[in-house]
mmCIF file of N, CA and C in Angstrom:
data_model
loop_
_atom_site.group_PDB
_atom_site.id
_atom_site.type_symbol
_atom_site.label_atom_id
_atom_site.label_comp_id
_atom_site.label_asym_id
_atom_site.label_seq_id
_atom_site.Cartn_x
_atom_site.Cartn_y
_atom_site.Cartn_z
ATOM 1 N N MET E 1 25.466 116.542 75.578
ATOM 2 C CA MET E 1 24.827 116.078 76.698
ATOM 3 C C MET E 1 23.192 116.263 76.163
ATOM 4 N N ASP E 2 22.112 116.790 76.827
ATOM 5 C CA ASP E 2 21.482 118.451 75.832
ATOM 6 C C ASP E 2 20.671 118.660 77.208
ATOM 7 N N GLU E 3 19.832 119.660 77.364
ATOM 8 C CA GLU E 3 20.027 119.798 79.062
ATOM 9 C C GLU E 3 18.327 119.118 78.900
ATOM 10 N N ASP E 4 17.335 118.737 77.934
ATOM 11 C CA ASP E 4 16.435 117.314 78.421
ATOM 12 C C ASP E 4 16.648 116.185 78.520
ATOM 13 N N SER E 5 18.156 116.555 78.783
ATOM 14 C CA SER E 5 18.775 115.142 79.335
ATOM 15 C C SER E 5 19.119 115.125 80.451
ATOM 16 N N LYS E 6 19.261 115.642 81.312
ATOM 17 C CA LYS E 6 19.830 116.436 82.213
ATOM 18 C C LYS E 6 19.070 115.919 83.383
ATOM 19 N N ILE E 7 19.361 115.233 85.059
ATOM 20 C CA ILE E 7 18.941 114.870 86.109
ATOM 21 C C ILE E 7 19.748 115.486 86.803
ATOM 22 N N ALA E 8 20.997 115.568 87.406
ATOM 23 C CA ALA E 8 20.972 116.071 88.281
ATOM 24 C C ALA E 8 22.685 116.492 87.796
ATOM 25 N N PRO E 9 23.462 116.689 89.195
ATOM 26 C CA PRO E 9 24.668 116.919 90.126
ATOM 27 C C PRO E 9 24.930 116.598 90.284
ATOM 28 N N VAL E 10 26.060 114.989 89.907
ATOM 29 C CA VAL E 10 26.083 114.228 90.819
ATOM 30 C C VAL E 10 26.612 114.364 92.240
ATOM 31 N N GLU E 11 27.237 115.795 92.675
ATOM 32 C CA GLU E 11 26.925 116.120 93.646
ATOM 33 C C GLU E 11 25.558 116.642 95.107
ATOM 34 N N ASP E 12 24.892 116.126 93.910
ATOM 35 C CA ASP E 12 23.129 116.006 94.953
ATOM 36 C C ASP E 12 22.802 114.878 94.513
ATOM 37 N N VAL E 13 23.295 113.778 94.535
ATOM 38 C CA VAL E 13 23.023 112.283 94.517
ATOM 39 C C VAL E 13 23.793 111.804 96.005
ATOM 40 N N PRO E 14 22.394 111.959 97.911
ATOM 41 C CA PRO E 14 23.111 111.924 98.680
ATOM 42 C C PRO E 14 23.849 110.124 98.408
ATOM 43 N N ALA E 15 24.473 109.996 99.816
ATOM 44 C CA ALA E 15 25.551 108.745 99.755
ATOM 45 C C ALA E 15 24.909 108.349 100.547
ATOM 46 N N ASP E 16 23.762 108.169 101.477
ATOM 47 C CA ASP E 16 23.226 107.284 102.021
ATOM 48 C C ASP E 16 21.528 106.876 101.753
ATOM 49 N N SER E 17 21.309 108.202 100.603
ATOM 50 C CA SER E 17 19.791 107.259 100.435
ATOM 51 C C SER E 17 19.912 107.429 99.110
ATOM 52 N N THR E 18 18.460 107.352 98.391
ATOM 53 C CA THR E 18 18.622 107.978 96.775
ATOM 54 C C THR E 18 16.939 109.586 96.336
ATOM 55 N N LEU E 19 17.962 109.578 94.866
ATOM 56 C CA LEU E 19 17.520 111.038 94.684
ATOM 57 C C LEU E 19 16.351 110.585 93.469
ATOM 58 N N LEU E 20 15.242 110.840 94.082
ATOM 59 C CA LEU E 20 13.991 111.210 92.313
ATOM 60 C C LEU E 20 14.059 111.394 91.828
ATOM 61 N N PHE E 21 13.750 110.664 90.527
ATOM 62 C CA PHE E 21 13.080 111.902 89.389
ATOM 63 C C PHE E 21 12.306 111.104 88.663
ATOM 64 N N THR E 22 12.238 112.036 87.487
ATOM 65 C CA THR E 22 11.053 111.626 86.756
ATOM 66 C C THR E 22 11.903 111.045 85.621
ATOM 67 N N VAL E 23 11.220 109.601 85.147
ATOM 68 C CA VAL E 23 11.835 110.033 83.532
ATOM 69 C C VAL E 23 10.047 109.964 82.764
ATOM 70 N N ARG E 24 10.098 110.738 80.813
ATOM 71 C CA ARG E 24 9.431 111.284 80.442
ATOM 72 C C ARG E 24 9.843 110.389 79.478
ATOM 73 N N ASP E 25 8.551 109.933 78.132
ATOM 74 C CA ASP E 25 8.853 109.477 77.087
ATOM 75 C C ASP E 25 7.385 109.548 76.206
ATOM 76 N N GLY E 26 7.578 110.618 76.025
ATOM 77 C CA GLY E 26 5.965 110.652 75.107
ATOM 78 C C GLY E 26 5.364 111.779 76.443
ATOM 79 N N PHE E 27 4.235 110.873 76.049
ATOM 80 C CA PHE E 27 3.359 111.530 77.514
ATOM 81 C C PHE E 27 3.348 109.768 78.893
ATOM 82 N N ASP E 28 4.529 109.783 78.691
ATOM 83 C CA ASP E 28 4.583 108.725 79.333
ATOM 84 C C ASP E 28 5.143 109.149 80.342
ATOM 85 N N THR E 29 5.220 108.935 81.881
ATOM 86 C CA THR E 29 6.288 108.726 82.664
ATOM 87 C C THR E 29 6.803 107.299 83.537
ATOM 88 N N GLU E 30 7.490 108.010 84.483
ATOM 89 C CA GLU E 30 7.999 106.929 84.745
ATOM 90 C C GLU E 30 9.289 107.319 86.571
ATOM 91 N N GLU E 31 8.740 106.744 86.782
ATOM 92 C CA GLU E 31 9.670 106.846 88.788
ATOM 93 C C GLU E 31 10.782 106.579 88.338
ATOM 94 N N ALA E 32 12.214 106.871 88.735
ATOM 95 C CA ALA E 32 13.045 106.331 88.566
ATOM 96 C C ALA E 32 14.480 107.079 89.986
ATOM 97 N N ILE E 33 15.957 106.578 89.927
ATOM 98 C CA ILE E 33 15.426 106.599 91.520
ATOM 99 C C ILE E 33 17.180 106.610 90.970
ATOM 100 N N LEU E 34 17.874 107.347 91.435
ATOM 101 C CA LEU E 34 19.774 107.297 91.370
ATOM 102 C C LEU E 34 20.450 107.678 92.376
ATOM 103 N N LEU E 35 21.512 105.702 92.814
ATOM 104 C CA LEU E 35 21.856 105.260 93.774
ATOM 105 C C LEU E 35 23.961 106.345 93.939
ATOM 106 N N ALA E 36 24.289 106.547 94.276
ATOM 107 C CA ALA E 36 25.532 106.986 95.007
ATOM 108 C C ALA E 36 26.051 105.715 95.096
ATOM 109 N N LEU E 37 27.348 105.267 93.441
ATOM 110 C CA LEU E 37 27.682 103.892 94.905
ATOM 111 C C LEU E 37 29.962 104.502 95.174
ATOM 112 N N ALA E 38 30.356 103.617 95.293
ATOM 113 C CA ALA E 38 32.082 104.110 95.360
ATOM 114 C C ALA E 38 32.565 105.529 94.321
ATOM 115 N N ASP E 39 31.989 104.034 92.939
ATOM 116 C CA ASP E 39 32.779 104.670 91.575
ATOM 117 C C ASP E 39 32.487 105.299 90.745
ATOM 118 N N GLY E 40 30.681 105.795 91.196
ATOM 119 C CA GLY E 40 30.359 106.443 90.702
ATOM 120 C C GLY E 40 28.740 106.554 90.551
ATOM 121 N N VAL E 41 27.838 107.285 90.170
ATOM 122 C CA VAL E 41 26.901 106.932 90.268
ATOM 123 C C VAL E 41 25.382 105.234 89.359
ATOM 124 N N ILE E 42 24.268 104.989 90.007
ATOM 125 C CA ILE E 42 24.186 104.138 89.219
ATOM 126 C C ILE E 42 21.804 104.487 88.857
ATOM 127 N N ALA E 43 21.416 103.408 88.379
ATOM 128 C CA ALA E 43 19.715 104.838 87.688
ATOM 129 C C ALA E 43 19.499 103.425 87.629
ATOM 130 N N LEU E 44 17.620 103.081 88.656
ATOM 131 C CA LEU E 44 17.010 102.435 88.880
ATOM 132 C C LEU E 44 15.983 102.713 88.673
ATOM 133 N N LYS E 45 15.268 101.748 88.173
ATOM 134 C CA LYS E 45 13.179 101.502 88.192
ATOM 135 C C LYS E 45 12.522 102.410 89.040
ATOM 136 N N ASN E 46 12.032 103.206 89.868
ATOM 137 C CA ASN E 46 11.699 103.042 91.259
ATOM 138 C C ASN E 46 10.007 102.515 91.826
ATOM 139 N N TYR E 47 11.301 100.878 91.848
ATOM 140 C CA TYR E 47 9.866 100.047 91.984
ATOM 141 C C TYR E 47 10.922 98.603 92.867
ATOM 142 N N CYS E 48 9.626 98.020 93.760
ATOM 143 C CA CYS E 48 9.859 96.666 94.434
ATOM 144 C C CYS E 48 9.389 95.575 93.036
ATOM 145 N N PRO E 49 10.631 94.715 93.090
ATOM 146 C CA PRO E 49 10.494 93.489 91.888
ATOM 147 C C PRO E 49 9.090 92.593 92.957
ATOM 148 N N HIS E 50 8.508 92.787 93.812
ATOM 149 C CA HIS E 50 8.269 91.566 94.207
ATOM 150 C C HIS E 50 7.251 92.303 94.303
ATOM 151 N N TRP E 51 6.320 93.890 94.561
ATOM 152 C CA TRP E 51 5.058 94.221 93.848
ATOM 153 C C TRP E 51 5.720 95.430 92.749
ATOM 154 N N THR E 52 5.770 95.474 92.423
ATOM 155 C CA THR E 52 5.974 96.280 91.548
ATOM 156 C C THR E 52 5.061 97.947 91.713
ATOM 157 N N ASP E 53 3.692 97.456 91.969
ATOM 158 C CA ASP E 53 3.209 99.154 92.383
ATOM 159 C C ASP E 53 3.797 99.845 93.630
ATOM 160 N N VAL E 54 4.924 99.290 95.429
ATOM 161 C CA VAL E 54 5.170 99.108 95.422
ATOM 162 C C VAL E 54 6.596 100.360 95.095
ATOM 163 N N ARG E 55 6.801 101.140 95.354
ATOM 164 C CA ARG E 55 7.719 102.572 95.611
ATOM 165 C C ARG E 55 9.632 102.446 96.565
ATOM 166 N N LEU E 56 9.427 101.959 96.611
ATOM 167 C CA LEU E 56 11.556 102.545 96.736
ATOM 168 C C LEU E 56 11.198 103.431 96.894
ATOM 169 N N ASP E 57 11.534 104.845 96.943
ATOM 170 C CA ASP E 57 11.645 106.351 97.682
ATOM 171 C C ASP E 57 10.130 106.344 97.073
ATOM 172 N N SER E 58 9.350 107.220 97.377
ATOM 173 C CA SER E 58 8.158 107.746 97.553
ATOM 174 C C SER E 58 8.104 108.837 97.882
ATOM 175 N N GLY E 59 10.143 110.066 97.682
ATOM 176 C CA GLY E 59 9.638 111.318 97.165
ATOM 177 C C GLY E 59 11.000 111.780 98.343
ATOM 178 N N SER E 60 11.010 110.822 99.128
ATOM 179 C CA SER E 60 12.113 111.290 100.665
ATOM 180 C C SER E 60 13.559 110.556 100.664
ATOM 181 N N GLY E 61 13.731 109.886 99.730
ATOM 182 C CA GLY E 61 14.530 109.215 99.372
ATOM 183 C C GLY E 61 14.244 107.921 101.238
ATOM 184 N N ALA E 62 14.817 106.573 99.775
ATOM 185 C CA ALA E 62 14.669 105.359 99.769
ATOM 186 C C ALA E 62 15.763 104.831 100.813
ATOM 187 N N THR E 63 15.727 104.098 101.754
ATOM 188 C CA THR E 63 16.059 103.520 102.573
ATOM 189 C C THR E 63 17.752 103.684 102.237
ATOM 190 N N VAL E 64 18.950 103.630 102.508
ATOM 191 C CA VAL E 64 20.449 102.736 101.375
ATOM 192 C C VAL E 64 20.945 101.988 103.183
ATOM 193 N N ARG E 65 21.414 100.514 103.436
ATOM 194 C CA ARG E 65 22.331 100.246 104.255
ATOM 195 C C ARG E 65 23.117 99.364 104.309
ATOM 196 N N ASP E 66 24.601 99.919 104.354
ATOM 197 C CA ASP E 66 25.388 99.288 104.020
ATOM 198 C C ASP E 66 25.151 98.601 102.429
ATOM 199 N N ASP E 67 25.119 99.758 101.654
ATOM 200 C CA ASP E 67 25.497 99.167 100.494
ATOM 201 C C ASP E 67 23.318 98.275 99.526
ATOM 202 N N GLU E 68 23.290 98.522 100.448
ATOM 203 C CA GLU E 68 21.606 97.861 99.925
ATOM 204 C C GLU E 68 20.285 98.332 100.333
ATOM 205 N N LEU E 69 19.384 97.960 99.118
ATOM 206 C CA LEU E 69 18.675 99.346 98.676
ATOM 207 C C LEU E 69 18.161 98.719 99.283
ATOM 208 N N VAL E 70 17.411 99.216 100.622
ATOM 209 C CA VAL E 70 15.799 98.901 101.338
ATOM 210 C C VAL E 70 14.495 98.379 100.949
ATOM 211 N N CYS E 71 13.690 97.597 100.613
ATOM 212 C CA CYS E 71 12.527 98.511 100.892
ATOM 213 C C CYS E 71 11.387 97.762 101.687
ATOM 214 N N THR E 72 10.916 99.118 102.266
ATOM 215 C CA THR E 72 10.105 99.199 103.841
ATOM 216 C C THR E 72 9.062 98.892 103.499
ATOM 217 N N LYS E 73 8.418 97.950 102.491
ATOM 218 C CA LYS E 73 7.598 97.324 102.754
ATOM 219 C C LYS E 73 7.858 95.374 103.384
ATOM 220 N N HIS E 74 8.710 95.892 102.325
ATOM 221 C CA HIS E 74 8.888 93.936 102.468
ATOM 222 C C HIS E 74 9.783 93.641 103.315
ATOM 223 N N GLY E 75 11.135 94.639 102.873
ATOM 224 C CA GLY E 75 12.139 94.389 103.876
ATOM 225 C C GLY E 75 13.033 93.989 102.873
ATOM 226 N N ALA E 76 12.389 93.718 101.601
ATOM 227 C CA ALA E 76 14.145 92.939 100.866
ATOM 228 C C ALA E 76 14.533 93.567 100.111
ATOM 229 N N THR E 77 15.829 93.397 100.835
ATOM 230 C CA THR E 77 17.264 94.525 100.069
ATOM 231 C C THR E 77 17.980 93.490 98.481
ATOM 232 N N PHE E 78 18.993 95.118 98.152
ATOM 233 C CA PHE E 78 18.889 94.648 96.642
ATOM 234 C C PHE E 78 20.392 95.568 96.620
ATOM 235 N N GLU E 79 21.187 94.910 95.910
ATOM 236 C CA GLU E 79 22.709 95.118 95.279
ATOM 237 C C GLU E 79 22.545 95.852 94.932
ATOM 238 N N THR E 80 22.947 97.652 95.209
ATOM 239 C CA THR E 80 23.246 99.016 95.171
ATOM 240 C C THR E 80 23.770 99.208 93.282
ATOM 241 N N ALA E 81 24.741 97.456 93.194
ATOM 242 C CA ALA E 81 25.248 98.659 92.600
ATOM 243 C C ALA E 81 24.605 97.241 90.691
ATOM 244 N N THR E 82 24.429 96.816 91.040
ATOM 245 C CA THR E 82 23.986 95.378 90.306
ATOM 246 C C THR E 82 21.985 95.725 90.639
ATOM 247 N N GLY E 83 21.424 96.145 91.332
ATOM 248 C CA GLY E 83 19.925 96.364 91.832
ATOM 249 C C GLY E 83 19.187 94.834 91.840
ATOM 250 N N ASP E 84 19.688 93.759 92.057
ATOM 251 C CA ASP E 84 19.241 92.538 92.601
ATOM 252 C C ASP E 84 19.400 92.402 93.796
ATOM 253 N N CYS E 85 18.561 91.206 94.489
ATOM 254 C CA CYS E 85 17.859 91.102 95.147
ATOM 255 C C CYS E 85 18.448 89.848 96.004
ATOM 256 N N THR E 86 19.180 90.165 97.790
ATOM 257 C CA THR E 86 19.756 89.652 97.266
ATOM 258 C C THR E 86 19.478 88.772 99.217
ATOM 259 N N HIS E 87 17.650 89.499 99.572
ATOM 260 C CA HIS E 87 17.639 89.064 100.604
ATOM 261 C C HIS E 87 15.735 89.181 99.933
ATOM 262 N N GLY E 88 14.793 88.786 100.273
ATOM 263 C CA GLY E 88 13.267 89.434 100.872
ATOM 264 C C GLY E 88 12.839 87.736 99.515
ATOM 265 N N PRO E 89 10.802 88.246 99.815
ATOM 266 C CA PRO E 89 10.606 88.052 98.892
ATOM 267 C C PRO E 89 10.727 88.047 97.229
ATOM 268 N N CYS E 90 11.402 88.904 97.799
ATOM 269 C CA CYS E 90 11.401 88.390 95.897
ATOM 270 C C CYS E 90 13.385 88.527 95.041
ATOM 271 N N GLU E 91 14.067 88.196 95.650
ATOM 272 C CA GLU E 91 15.380 87.236 96.237
ATOM 273 C C GLU E 91 14.903 87.096 94.964
ATOM 274 N N GLY E 92 16.524 86.499 94.101
ATOM 275 C CA GLY E 92 16.695 86.136 92.795
ATOM 276 C C GLY E 92 16.792 87.480 91.355
ATOM 277 N N ALA E 93 15.512 88.313 92.019
ATOM 278 C CA ALA E 93 14.768 89.232 90.489
ATOM 279 C C ALA E 93 16.486 90.319 90.692
ATOM 280 N N THR E 94 15.543 91.435 90.415
ATOM 281 C CA THR E 94 16.161 92.529 90.205
ATOM 282 C C THR E 94 15.862 93.451 89.628
ATOM 283 N N ILE E 95 15.895 95.163 90.098
ATOM 284 C CA ILE E 95 15.214 95.894 89.470
ATOM 285 C C ILE E 95 16.042 96.563 88.362
ATOM 286 N N GLU E 96 15.000 96.696 87.056
ATOM 287 C CA GLU E 96 16.212 97.167 85.920
ATOM 288 C C GLU E 96 16.294 98.224 86.531
ATOM 289 N N GLU E 97 18.159 99.034 85.936
ATOM 290 C CA GLU E 97 18.596 100.007 85.508
ATOM 291 C C GLU E 97 18.648 101.171 84.159
ATOM 292 N N LEU E 98 18.319 101.169 84.307
ATOM 293 C CA LEU E 98 18.196 103.260 82.780
ATOM 294 C C LEU E 98 19.747 102.650 82.535
ATOM 295 N N GLU E 99 20.116 103.451 82.049
ATOM 296 C CA GLU E 99 21.193 103.428 81.373
ATOM 297 C C GLU E 99 21.537 105.174 80.549
ATOM 298 N N ILE E 100 22.510 105.857 82.142
ATOM 299 C CA ILE E 100 22.974 106.990 83.000
ATOM 300 C C ILE E 100 24.091 107.392 81.531
ATOM 301 N N ALA E 101 25.187 108.615 81.807
ATOM 302 C CA ALA E 101 26.494 109.524 81.813
ATOM 303 C C ALA E 101 26.523 110.456 82.582
ATOM 304 N N VAL E 102 27.592 111.098 82.774
ATOM 305 C CA VAL E 102 28.426 111.316 83.840
ATOM 306 C C VAL E 102 28.791 112.514 82.939
ATOM 307 N N THR E 103 29.064 113.552 82.854
ATOM 308 C CA THR E 103 29.732 114.229 81.942
ATOM 309 C C THR E 103 29.890 115.379 82.742
ATOM 310 N N ASP E 104 31.369 116.033 82.537
ATOM 311 C CA ASP E 104 31.186 117.653 83.254
ATOM 312 C C ASP E 104 31.120 117.320 85.356
ATOM 313 N N GLY E 105 30.237 116.049 86.117
ATOM 314 C CA GLY E 105 29.948 116.434 87.418
ATOM 315 C C GLY E 105 27.996 115.887 86.989
ATOM 316 N N THR E 106 27.326 116.553 86.363
ATOM 317 C CA THR E 106 26.144 116.242 85.940
ATOM 318 C C THR E 106 26.022 114.690 85.236
ATOM 319 N N VAL E 107 24.592 114.591 85.770
ATOM 320 C CA VAL E 107 24.351 112.902 85.085
ATOM 321 C C VAL E 107 22.978 112.610 84.325
ATOM 322 N N TYR E 108 23.152 112.362 83.332
ATOM 323 C CA TYR E 108 21.638 112.341 81.928
ATOM 324 C C TYR E 108 21.515 111.299 81.512
ATOM 325 N N LEU E 109 20.575 111.487 81.262
ATOM 326 C CA LEU E 109 19.493 110.331 81.001
ATOM 327 C C LEU E 109 19.732 109.331 79.329
#
């Protein structure tokens, strides 16, 4: 793993919120979030599938309750382990997951 793909140490991912990071592909950028799971971490794109311009984490961490990520705009809830919407206007939709790897306690894209 190289420094360019390094996101953060696993210990920096809050247990009850999210950690916002930016994915760069050439000149394009996209926001994503890391969520702590019981058995590791997951990376999801930082948007609500109901309105994709609505960010789940605006920079201070998204709301996570009972292993569900909450969209504060619509009240939609998403399973943290899958990104699947379990309640709300986008029920049945899924937040796109990003592939990550954890090596020596550090998360890489």
